[in-house]
CSV table of C-alpha atoms in Angstrom, one decimal:
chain,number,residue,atom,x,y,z
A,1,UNK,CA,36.1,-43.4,-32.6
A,2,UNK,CA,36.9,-39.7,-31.9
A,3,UNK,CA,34.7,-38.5,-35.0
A,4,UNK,CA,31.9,-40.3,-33.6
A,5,UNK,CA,32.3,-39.1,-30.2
A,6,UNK,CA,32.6,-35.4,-31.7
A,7,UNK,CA,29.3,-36.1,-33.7
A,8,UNK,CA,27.5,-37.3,-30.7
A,9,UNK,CA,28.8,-34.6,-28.9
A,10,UNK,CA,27.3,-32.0,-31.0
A,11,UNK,CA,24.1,-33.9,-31.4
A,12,UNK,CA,23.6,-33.8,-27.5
A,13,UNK,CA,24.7,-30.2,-27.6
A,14,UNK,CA,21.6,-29.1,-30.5
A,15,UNK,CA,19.0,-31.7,-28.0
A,16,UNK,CA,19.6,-29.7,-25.3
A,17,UNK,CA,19.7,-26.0,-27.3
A,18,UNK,CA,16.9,-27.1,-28.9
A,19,UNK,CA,15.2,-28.2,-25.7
A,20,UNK,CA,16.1,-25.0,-23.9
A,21,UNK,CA,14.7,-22.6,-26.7
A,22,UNK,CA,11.4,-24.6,-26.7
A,23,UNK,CA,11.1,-24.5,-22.8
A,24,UNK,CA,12.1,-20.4,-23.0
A,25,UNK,CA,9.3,-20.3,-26.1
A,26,UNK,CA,6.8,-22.0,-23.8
A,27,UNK,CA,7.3,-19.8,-20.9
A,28,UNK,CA,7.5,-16.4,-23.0
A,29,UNK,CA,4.1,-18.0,-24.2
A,30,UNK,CA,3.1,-18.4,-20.9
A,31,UNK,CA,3.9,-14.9,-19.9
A,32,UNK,CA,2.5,-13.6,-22.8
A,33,UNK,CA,-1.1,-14.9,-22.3
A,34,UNK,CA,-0.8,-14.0,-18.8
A,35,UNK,CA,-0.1,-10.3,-19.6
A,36,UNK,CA,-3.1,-10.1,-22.1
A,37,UNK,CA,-5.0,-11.5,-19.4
A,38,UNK,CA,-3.9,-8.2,-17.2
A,39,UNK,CA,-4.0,-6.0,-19.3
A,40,UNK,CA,-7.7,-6.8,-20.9
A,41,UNK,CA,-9.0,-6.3,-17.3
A,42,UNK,CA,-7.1,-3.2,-16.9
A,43,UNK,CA,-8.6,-1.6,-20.0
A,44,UNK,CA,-11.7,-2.8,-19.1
A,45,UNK,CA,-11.9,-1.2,-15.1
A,46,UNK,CA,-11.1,2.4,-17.1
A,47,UNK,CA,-13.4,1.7,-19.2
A,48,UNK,CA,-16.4,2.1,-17.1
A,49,UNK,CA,-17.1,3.8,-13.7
A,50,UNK,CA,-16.2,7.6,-15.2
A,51,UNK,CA,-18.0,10.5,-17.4
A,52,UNK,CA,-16.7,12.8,-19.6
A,53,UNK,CA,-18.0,16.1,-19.2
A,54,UNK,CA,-17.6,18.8,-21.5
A,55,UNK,CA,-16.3,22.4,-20.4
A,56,UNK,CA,-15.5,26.0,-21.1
A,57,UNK,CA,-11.5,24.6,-19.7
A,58,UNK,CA,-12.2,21.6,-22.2
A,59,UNK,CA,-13.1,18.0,-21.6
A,60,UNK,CA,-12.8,16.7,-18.1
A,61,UNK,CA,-12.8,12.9,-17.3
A,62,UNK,CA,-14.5,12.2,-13.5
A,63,UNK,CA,-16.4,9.8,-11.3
A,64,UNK,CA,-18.4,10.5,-8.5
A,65,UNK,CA,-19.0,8.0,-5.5
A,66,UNK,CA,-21.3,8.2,-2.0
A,67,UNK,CA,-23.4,11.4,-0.2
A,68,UNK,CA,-22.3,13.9,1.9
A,69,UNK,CA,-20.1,16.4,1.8
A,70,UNK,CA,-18.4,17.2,-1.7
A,71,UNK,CA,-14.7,16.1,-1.8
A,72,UNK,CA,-12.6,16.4,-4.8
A,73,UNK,CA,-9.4,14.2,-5.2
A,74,UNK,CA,-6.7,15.1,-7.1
A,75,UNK,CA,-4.5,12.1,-7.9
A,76,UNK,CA,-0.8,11.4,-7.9
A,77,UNK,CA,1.0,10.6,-10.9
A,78,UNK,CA,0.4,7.5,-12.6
A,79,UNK,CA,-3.4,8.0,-11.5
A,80,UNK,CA,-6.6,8.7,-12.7
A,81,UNK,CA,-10.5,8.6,-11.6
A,82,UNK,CA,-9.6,5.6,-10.8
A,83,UNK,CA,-6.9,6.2,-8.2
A,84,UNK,CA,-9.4,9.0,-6.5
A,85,UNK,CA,-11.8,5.9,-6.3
A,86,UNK,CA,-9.6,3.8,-4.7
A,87,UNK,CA,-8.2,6.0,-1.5
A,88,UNK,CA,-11.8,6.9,-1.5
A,89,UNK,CA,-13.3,4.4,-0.5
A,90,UNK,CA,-13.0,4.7,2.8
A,91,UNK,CA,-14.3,8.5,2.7
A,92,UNK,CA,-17.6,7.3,1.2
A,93,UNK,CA,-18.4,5.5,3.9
A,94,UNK,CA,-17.7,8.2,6.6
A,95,UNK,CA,-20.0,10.1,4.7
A,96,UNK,CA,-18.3,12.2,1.9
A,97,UNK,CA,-19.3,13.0,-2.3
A,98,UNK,CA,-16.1,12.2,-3.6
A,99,UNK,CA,-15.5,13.2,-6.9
A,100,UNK,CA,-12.3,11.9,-8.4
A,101,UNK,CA,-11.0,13.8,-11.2
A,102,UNK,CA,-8.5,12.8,-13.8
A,103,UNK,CA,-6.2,15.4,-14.6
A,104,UNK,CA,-4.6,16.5,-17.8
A,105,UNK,CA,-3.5,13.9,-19.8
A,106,UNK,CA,-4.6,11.0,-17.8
A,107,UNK,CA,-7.0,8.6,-19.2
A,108,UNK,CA,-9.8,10.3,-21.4
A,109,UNK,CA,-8.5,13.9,-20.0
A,110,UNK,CA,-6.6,15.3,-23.1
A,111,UNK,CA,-3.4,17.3,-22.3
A,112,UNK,CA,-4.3,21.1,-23.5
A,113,UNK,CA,-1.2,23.4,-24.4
A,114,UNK,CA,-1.4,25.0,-20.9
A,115,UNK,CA,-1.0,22.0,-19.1
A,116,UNK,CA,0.0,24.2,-15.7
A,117,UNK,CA,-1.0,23.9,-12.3
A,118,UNK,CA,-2.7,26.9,-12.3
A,119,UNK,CA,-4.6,26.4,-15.7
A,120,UNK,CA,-5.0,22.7,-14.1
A,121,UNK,CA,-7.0,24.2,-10.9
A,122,UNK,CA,-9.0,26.5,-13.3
A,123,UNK,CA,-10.0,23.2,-14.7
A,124,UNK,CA,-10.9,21.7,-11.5
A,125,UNK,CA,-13.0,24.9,-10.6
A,126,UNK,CA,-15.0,24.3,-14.6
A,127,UNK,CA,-15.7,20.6,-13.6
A,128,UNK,CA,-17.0,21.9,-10.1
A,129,UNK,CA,-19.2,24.5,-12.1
A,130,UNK,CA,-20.4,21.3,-14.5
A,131,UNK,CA,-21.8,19.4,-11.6
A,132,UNK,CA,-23.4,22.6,-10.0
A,133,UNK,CA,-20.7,22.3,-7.1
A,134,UNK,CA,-20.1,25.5,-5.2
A,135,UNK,CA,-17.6,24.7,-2.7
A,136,UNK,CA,-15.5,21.8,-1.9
A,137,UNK,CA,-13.3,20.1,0.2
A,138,UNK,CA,-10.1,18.8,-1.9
A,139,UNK,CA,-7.3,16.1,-1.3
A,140,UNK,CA,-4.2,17.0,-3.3
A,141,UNK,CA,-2.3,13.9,-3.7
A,142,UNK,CA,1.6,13.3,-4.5
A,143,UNK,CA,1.7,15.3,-7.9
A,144,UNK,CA,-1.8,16.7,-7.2
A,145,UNK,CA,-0.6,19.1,-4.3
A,146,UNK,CA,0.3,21.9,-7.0
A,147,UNK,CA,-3.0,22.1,-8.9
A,148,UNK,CA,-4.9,21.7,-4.9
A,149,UNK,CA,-2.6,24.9,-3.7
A,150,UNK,CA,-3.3,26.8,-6.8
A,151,UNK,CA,-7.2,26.3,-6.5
A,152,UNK,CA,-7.0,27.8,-3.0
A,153,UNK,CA,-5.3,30.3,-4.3
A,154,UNK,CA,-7.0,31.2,-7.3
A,155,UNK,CA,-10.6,30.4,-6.2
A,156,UNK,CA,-10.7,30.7,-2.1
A,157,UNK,CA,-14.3,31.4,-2.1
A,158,UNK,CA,-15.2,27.6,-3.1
A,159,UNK,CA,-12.6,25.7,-0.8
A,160,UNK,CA,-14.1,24.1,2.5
A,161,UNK,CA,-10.9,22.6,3.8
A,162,UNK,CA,-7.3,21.6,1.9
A,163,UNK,CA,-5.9,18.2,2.3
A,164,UNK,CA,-2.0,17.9,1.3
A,165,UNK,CA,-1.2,14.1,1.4
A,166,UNK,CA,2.5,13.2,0.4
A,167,UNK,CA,2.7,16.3,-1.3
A,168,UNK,CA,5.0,17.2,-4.1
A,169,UNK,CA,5.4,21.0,-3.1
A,170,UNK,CA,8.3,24.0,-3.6
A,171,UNK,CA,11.1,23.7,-1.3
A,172,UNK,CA,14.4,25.6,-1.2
A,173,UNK,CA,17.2,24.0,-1.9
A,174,UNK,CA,20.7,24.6,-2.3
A,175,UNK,CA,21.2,25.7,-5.9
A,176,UNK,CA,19.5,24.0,-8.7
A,177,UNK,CA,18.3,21.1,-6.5
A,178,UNK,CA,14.5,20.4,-7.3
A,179,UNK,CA,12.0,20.3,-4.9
A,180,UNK,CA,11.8,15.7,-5.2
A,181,UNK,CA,14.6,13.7,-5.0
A,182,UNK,CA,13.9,10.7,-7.4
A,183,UNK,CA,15.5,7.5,-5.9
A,184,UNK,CA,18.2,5.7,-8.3
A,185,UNK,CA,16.8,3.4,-11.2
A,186,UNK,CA,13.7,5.7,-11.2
A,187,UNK,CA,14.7,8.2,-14.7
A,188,UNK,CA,15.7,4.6,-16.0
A,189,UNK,CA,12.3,3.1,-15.3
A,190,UNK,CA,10.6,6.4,-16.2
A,191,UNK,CA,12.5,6.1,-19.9
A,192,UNK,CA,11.4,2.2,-20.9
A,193,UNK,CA,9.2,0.6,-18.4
A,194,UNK,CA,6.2,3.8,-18.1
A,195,UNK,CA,6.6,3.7,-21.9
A,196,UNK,CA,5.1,0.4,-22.4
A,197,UNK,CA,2.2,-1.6,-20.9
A,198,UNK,CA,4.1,-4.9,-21.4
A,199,UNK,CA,7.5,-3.7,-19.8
A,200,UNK,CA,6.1,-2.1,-16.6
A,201,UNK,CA,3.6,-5.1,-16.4
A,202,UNK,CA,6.6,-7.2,-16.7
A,203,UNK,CA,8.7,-5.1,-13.8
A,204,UNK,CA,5.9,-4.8,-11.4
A,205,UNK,CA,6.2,-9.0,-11.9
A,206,UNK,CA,9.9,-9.2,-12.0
A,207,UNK,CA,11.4,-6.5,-10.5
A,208,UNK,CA,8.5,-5.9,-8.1
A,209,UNK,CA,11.4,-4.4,-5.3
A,210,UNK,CA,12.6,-2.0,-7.5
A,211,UNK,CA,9.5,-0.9,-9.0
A,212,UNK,CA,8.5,0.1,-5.4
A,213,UNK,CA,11.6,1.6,-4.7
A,214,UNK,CA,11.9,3.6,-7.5
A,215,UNK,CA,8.1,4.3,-8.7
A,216,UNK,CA,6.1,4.2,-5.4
A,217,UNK,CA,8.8,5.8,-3.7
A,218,UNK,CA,8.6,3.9,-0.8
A,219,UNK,CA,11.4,1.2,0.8
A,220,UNK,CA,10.7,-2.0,0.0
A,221,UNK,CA,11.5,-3.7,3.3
A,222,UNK,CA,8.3,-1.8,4.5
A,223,UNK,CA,6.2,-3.2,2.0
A,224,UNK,CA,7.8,-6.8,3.2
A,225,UNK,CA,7.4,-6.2,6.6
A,226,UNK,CA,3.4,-4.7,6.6
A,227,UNK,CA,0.9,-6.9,7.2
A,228,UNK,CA,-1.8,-8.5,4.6
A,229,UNK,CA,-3.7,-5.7,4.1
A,230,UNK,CA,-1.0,-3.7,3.4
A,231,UNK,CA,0.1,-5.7,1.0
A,232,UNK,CA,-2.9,-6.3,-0.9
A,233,UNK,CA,-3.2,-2.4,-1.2
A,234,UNK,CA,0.0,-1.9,-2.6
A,235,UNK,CA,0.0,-4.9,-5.0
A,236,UNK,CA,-3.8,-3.1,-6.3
A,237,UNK,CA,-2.0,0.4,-6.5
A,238,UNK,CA,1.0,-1.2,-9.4
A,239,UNK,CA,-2.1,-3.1,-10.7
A,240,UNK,CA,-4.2,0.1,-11.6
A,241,UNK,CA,-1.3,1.9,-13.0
A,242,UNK,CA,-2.1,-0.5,-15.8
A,243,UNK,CA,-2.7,0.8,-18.8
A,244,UNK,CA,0.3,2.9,-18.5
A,245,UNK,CA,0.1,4.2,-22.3
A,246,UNK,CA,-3.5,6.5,-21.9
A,247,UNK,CA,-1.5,8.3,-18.4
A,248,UNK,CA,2.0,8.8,-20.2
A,249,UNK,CA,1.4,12.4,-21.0
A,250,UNK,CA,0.0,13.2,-18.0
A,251,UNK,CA,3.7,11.6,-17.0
A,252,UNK,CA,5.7,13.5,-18.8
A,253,UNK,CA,3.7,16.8,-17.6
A,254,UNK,CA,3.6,16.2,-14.2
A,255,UNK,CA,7.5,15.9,-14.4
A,256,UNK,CA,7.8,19.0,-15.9
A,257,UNK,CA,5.2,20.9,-13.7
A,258,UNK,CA,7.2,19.4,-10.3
A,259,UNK,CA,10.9,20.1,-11.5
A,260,UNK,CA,9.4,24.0,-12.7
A,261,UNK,CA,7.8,24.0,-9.4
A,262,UNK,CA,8.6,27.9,-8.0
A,263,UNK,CA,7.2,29.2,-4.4
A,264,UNK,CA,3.4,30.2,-4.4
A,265,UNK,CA,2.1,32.6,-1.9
A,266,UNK,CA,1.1,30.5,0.7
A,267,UNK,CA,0.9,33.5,3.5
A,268,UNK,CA,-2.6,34.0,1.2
A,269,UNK,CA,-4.3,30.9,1.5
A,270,UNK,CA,-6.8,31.4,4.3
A,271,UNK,CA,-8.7,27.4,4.0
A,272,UNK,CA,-7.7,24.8,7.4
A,273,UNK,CA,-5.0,22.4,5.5
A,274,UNK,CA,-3.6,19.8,6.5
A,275,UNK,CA,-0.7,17.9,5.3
A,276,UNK,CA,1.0,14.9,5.8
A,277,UNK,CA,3.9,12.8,4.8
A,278,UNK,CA,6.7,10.4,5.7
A,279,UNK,CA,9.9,10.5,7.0
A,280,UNK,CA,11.5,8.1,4.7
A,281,UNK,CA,9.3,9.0,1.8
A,282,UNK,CA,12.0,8.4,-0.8
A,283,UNK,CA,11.0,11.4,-3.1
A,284,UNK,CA,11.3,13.5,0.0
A,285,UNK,CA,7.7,15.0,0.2
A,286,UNK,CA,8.3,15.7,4.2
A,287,UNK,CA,10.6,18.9,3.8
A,288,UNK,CA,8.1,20.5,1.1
A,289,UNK,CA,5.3,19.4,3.5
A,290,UNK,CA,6.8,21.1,6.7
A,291,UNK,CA,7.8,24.0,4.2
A,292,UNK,CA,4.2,24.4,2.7
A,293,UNK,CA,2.7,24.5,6.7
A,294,UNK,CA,5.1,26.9,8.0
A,295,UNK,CA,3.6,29.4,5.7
A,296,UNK,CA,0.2,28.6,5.4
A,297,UNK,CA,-1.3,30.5,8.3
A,298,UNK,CA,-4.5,27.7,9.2
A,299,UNK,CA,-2.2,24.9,8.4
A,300,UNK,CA,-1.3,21.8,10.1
A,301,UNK,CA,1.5,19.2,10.1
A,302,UNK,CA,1.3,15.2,10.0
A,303,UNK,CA,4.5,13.4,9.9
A,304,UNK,CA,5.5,9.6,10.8
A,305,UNK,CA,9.0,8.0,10.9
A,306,UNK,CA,7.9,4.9,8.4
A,307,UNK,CA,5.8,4.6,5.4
A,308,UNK,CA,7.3,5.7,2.2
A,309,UNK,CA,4.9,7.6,-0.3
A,310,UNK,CA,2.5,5.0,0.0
A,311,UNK,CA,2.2,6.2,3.9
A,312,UNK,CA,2.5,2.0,4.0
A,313,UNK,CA,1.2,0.7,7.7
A,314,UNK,CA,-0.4,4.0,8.4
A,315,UNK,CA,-3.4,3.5,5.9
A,316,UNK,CA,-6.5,3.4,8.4
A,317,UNK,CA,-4.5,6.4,10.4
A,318,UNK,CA,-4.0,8.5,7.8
A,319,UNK,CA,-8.0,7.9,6.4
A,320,UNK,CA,-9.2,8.7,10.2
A,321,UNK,CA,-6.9,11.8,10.2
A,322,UNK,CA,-8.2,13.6,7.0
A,323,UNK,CA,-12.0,12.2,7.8
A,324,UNK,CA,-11.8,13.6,10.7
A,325,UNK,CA,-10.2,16.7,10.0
A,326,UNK,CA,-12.7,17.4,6.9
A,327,UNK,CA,-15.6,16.8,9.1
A,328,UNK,CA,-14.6,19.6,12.0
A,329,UNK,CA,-13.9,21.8,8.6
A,330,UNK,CA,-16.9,21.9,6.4
């Protein structure tokens, strides 16, 4: 009976529609509860381990880890007190202060109408003035190099040693060119996925590759090829990005400060830097990097072939570099 085969036909067709949209409901609900799961231990690690201290450049978020010598970090984009605590772990135990700052418009730092890199290292110097900190050593991380130059250039008398780590520094470039390159998919990911908790949680599962490529700046086939620790380190650094939403100004104004970025007068800053970066850094940090130490007169130059902005396989190196370069510079 060709009716009956046509109603049977359309019967198995609705099963197996019907079987598919509550397998897809089941997974979404899957997903779901495995994102709130994330997230809820994301907002709850920036929810603790920090102060906010109040001050004449406005309120400043920080945390302060370990004895020693005072060392300030000054995160990357996408960071926070958190990210200072993390690469400082290590500098604890060689016998550092750090004190990891969250810069404007990260976390519970609000983003004041000069949101500069000069008005930014005036705001470092007010929390240093806070905790009764004269001078101080300073890391200037990624998107935290131009606030870390402008300090040593705006307050030399309380700056130890200057550490420029993947740097995002002036450079000239032909025309209009700005001083990063952004790798492709990374304005796209900047626009939707960094807007949204759920959607960059759901690309660092995902699209984990391209997240790396085009947010960590660094080629995934060295992420593949590094070994365990490695790995681990990179999968906590897309972790703590989490929450995304409390760091999305301080996003949006760290890509404004870098693509303003004009030359500063490095012949003037007299501190021992050091700075350091990657050949195949895929935001290009190594030409601003050579740049910045050619013109700094105490300045000195770190460079390896591998390693994308995360400096990946070159971890321990890089802490024993700076540690050690700190310590002959206090």
């Amino acid at each position: 009976n060709p009716t009956g085969n046509r109603h049977m036909a359309k019967a198995r067709i609705i099963r197996a529609l019907l079987t598919v949209g509550v397998l897809a409901a089941a997974l979404g609900g899957l997903v779901y509860s495995r994102y709130q799961h994330d997230i809820e231990r994301a907002r709850e690690r920036i929810a603790t381990g920090s102060r906010t201290t109040e001050t004449p450049c406005g309120p400043i978020e920080y945390a302060v880890a370990g004895d020693g010598l005072p060392l300030l970090i000054v995160h990357g984009a996408g960071g926070g007190f958190d990210q200072g605590l993390d690469f400082g772990k290590s500098l604890v135990a060689s016998g550092f202060r750090i004190i990891a700052v969250s810069r404007f418009g990260y976390l519970r730092t609000p983003l004041p109408n000069d949101a500069s890199a000069a008005a930014q290292a005036d705001a470092h110097a007010c929390l240093l003035d806070a905790l009764n900190i004269r001078r101080v050593a300073i890391i200037g991380a990624s998107a935290g190099a131009p606030s870390s130059l402008q300090f040593a250039l705006r307050h030399p008398g309380r700056i130890t040693a200057l550490v420029l780590l993947v740097p995002a520094t002036y450079v000239p470039r032909p025309g209009d060119a700005p001083p990063l390159r952004a790798p492709t998919g990374t304005v796209f990911l900047f626009d939707t996925a960094l807007k949204s908790d759920f959607l960059f949680w759901t690309a660092t599962r995902f699209a984990r590759a391209t997240v790396i490529r085009t947010i960590l700046a660094t080629p995934p086939a060295v992420v593949a090829n590094a070994d365990a620790d490695e790995q681990t380190r990179i999968d906590e650094v897309l972790a703590h990005i989490l929450p995304v939403s409390p760091r999305r100004l301080g996003l949006i104004n760290d890509a404004q400060v870098i693509a303003s970025l004009q030359r500063y007068e490095l012949e003037r800053i007299a501190v021992p830097t050091l700075a350091i970066s990657m050949q195949d850094d895929l935001f290009g940090t190594i030409d601003g990097a050579r740049y910045t130490v050619e013109h700094i007169p105490r300045a000195r130059f770190i460079g390896y072939p591998s390693g994308g902005h995360l400096w990946v396989g070159h971890q321990k190196e890089v802490e024993t570099e700076i540690a050690t370069f700190l310590k002959s510079n206090r």
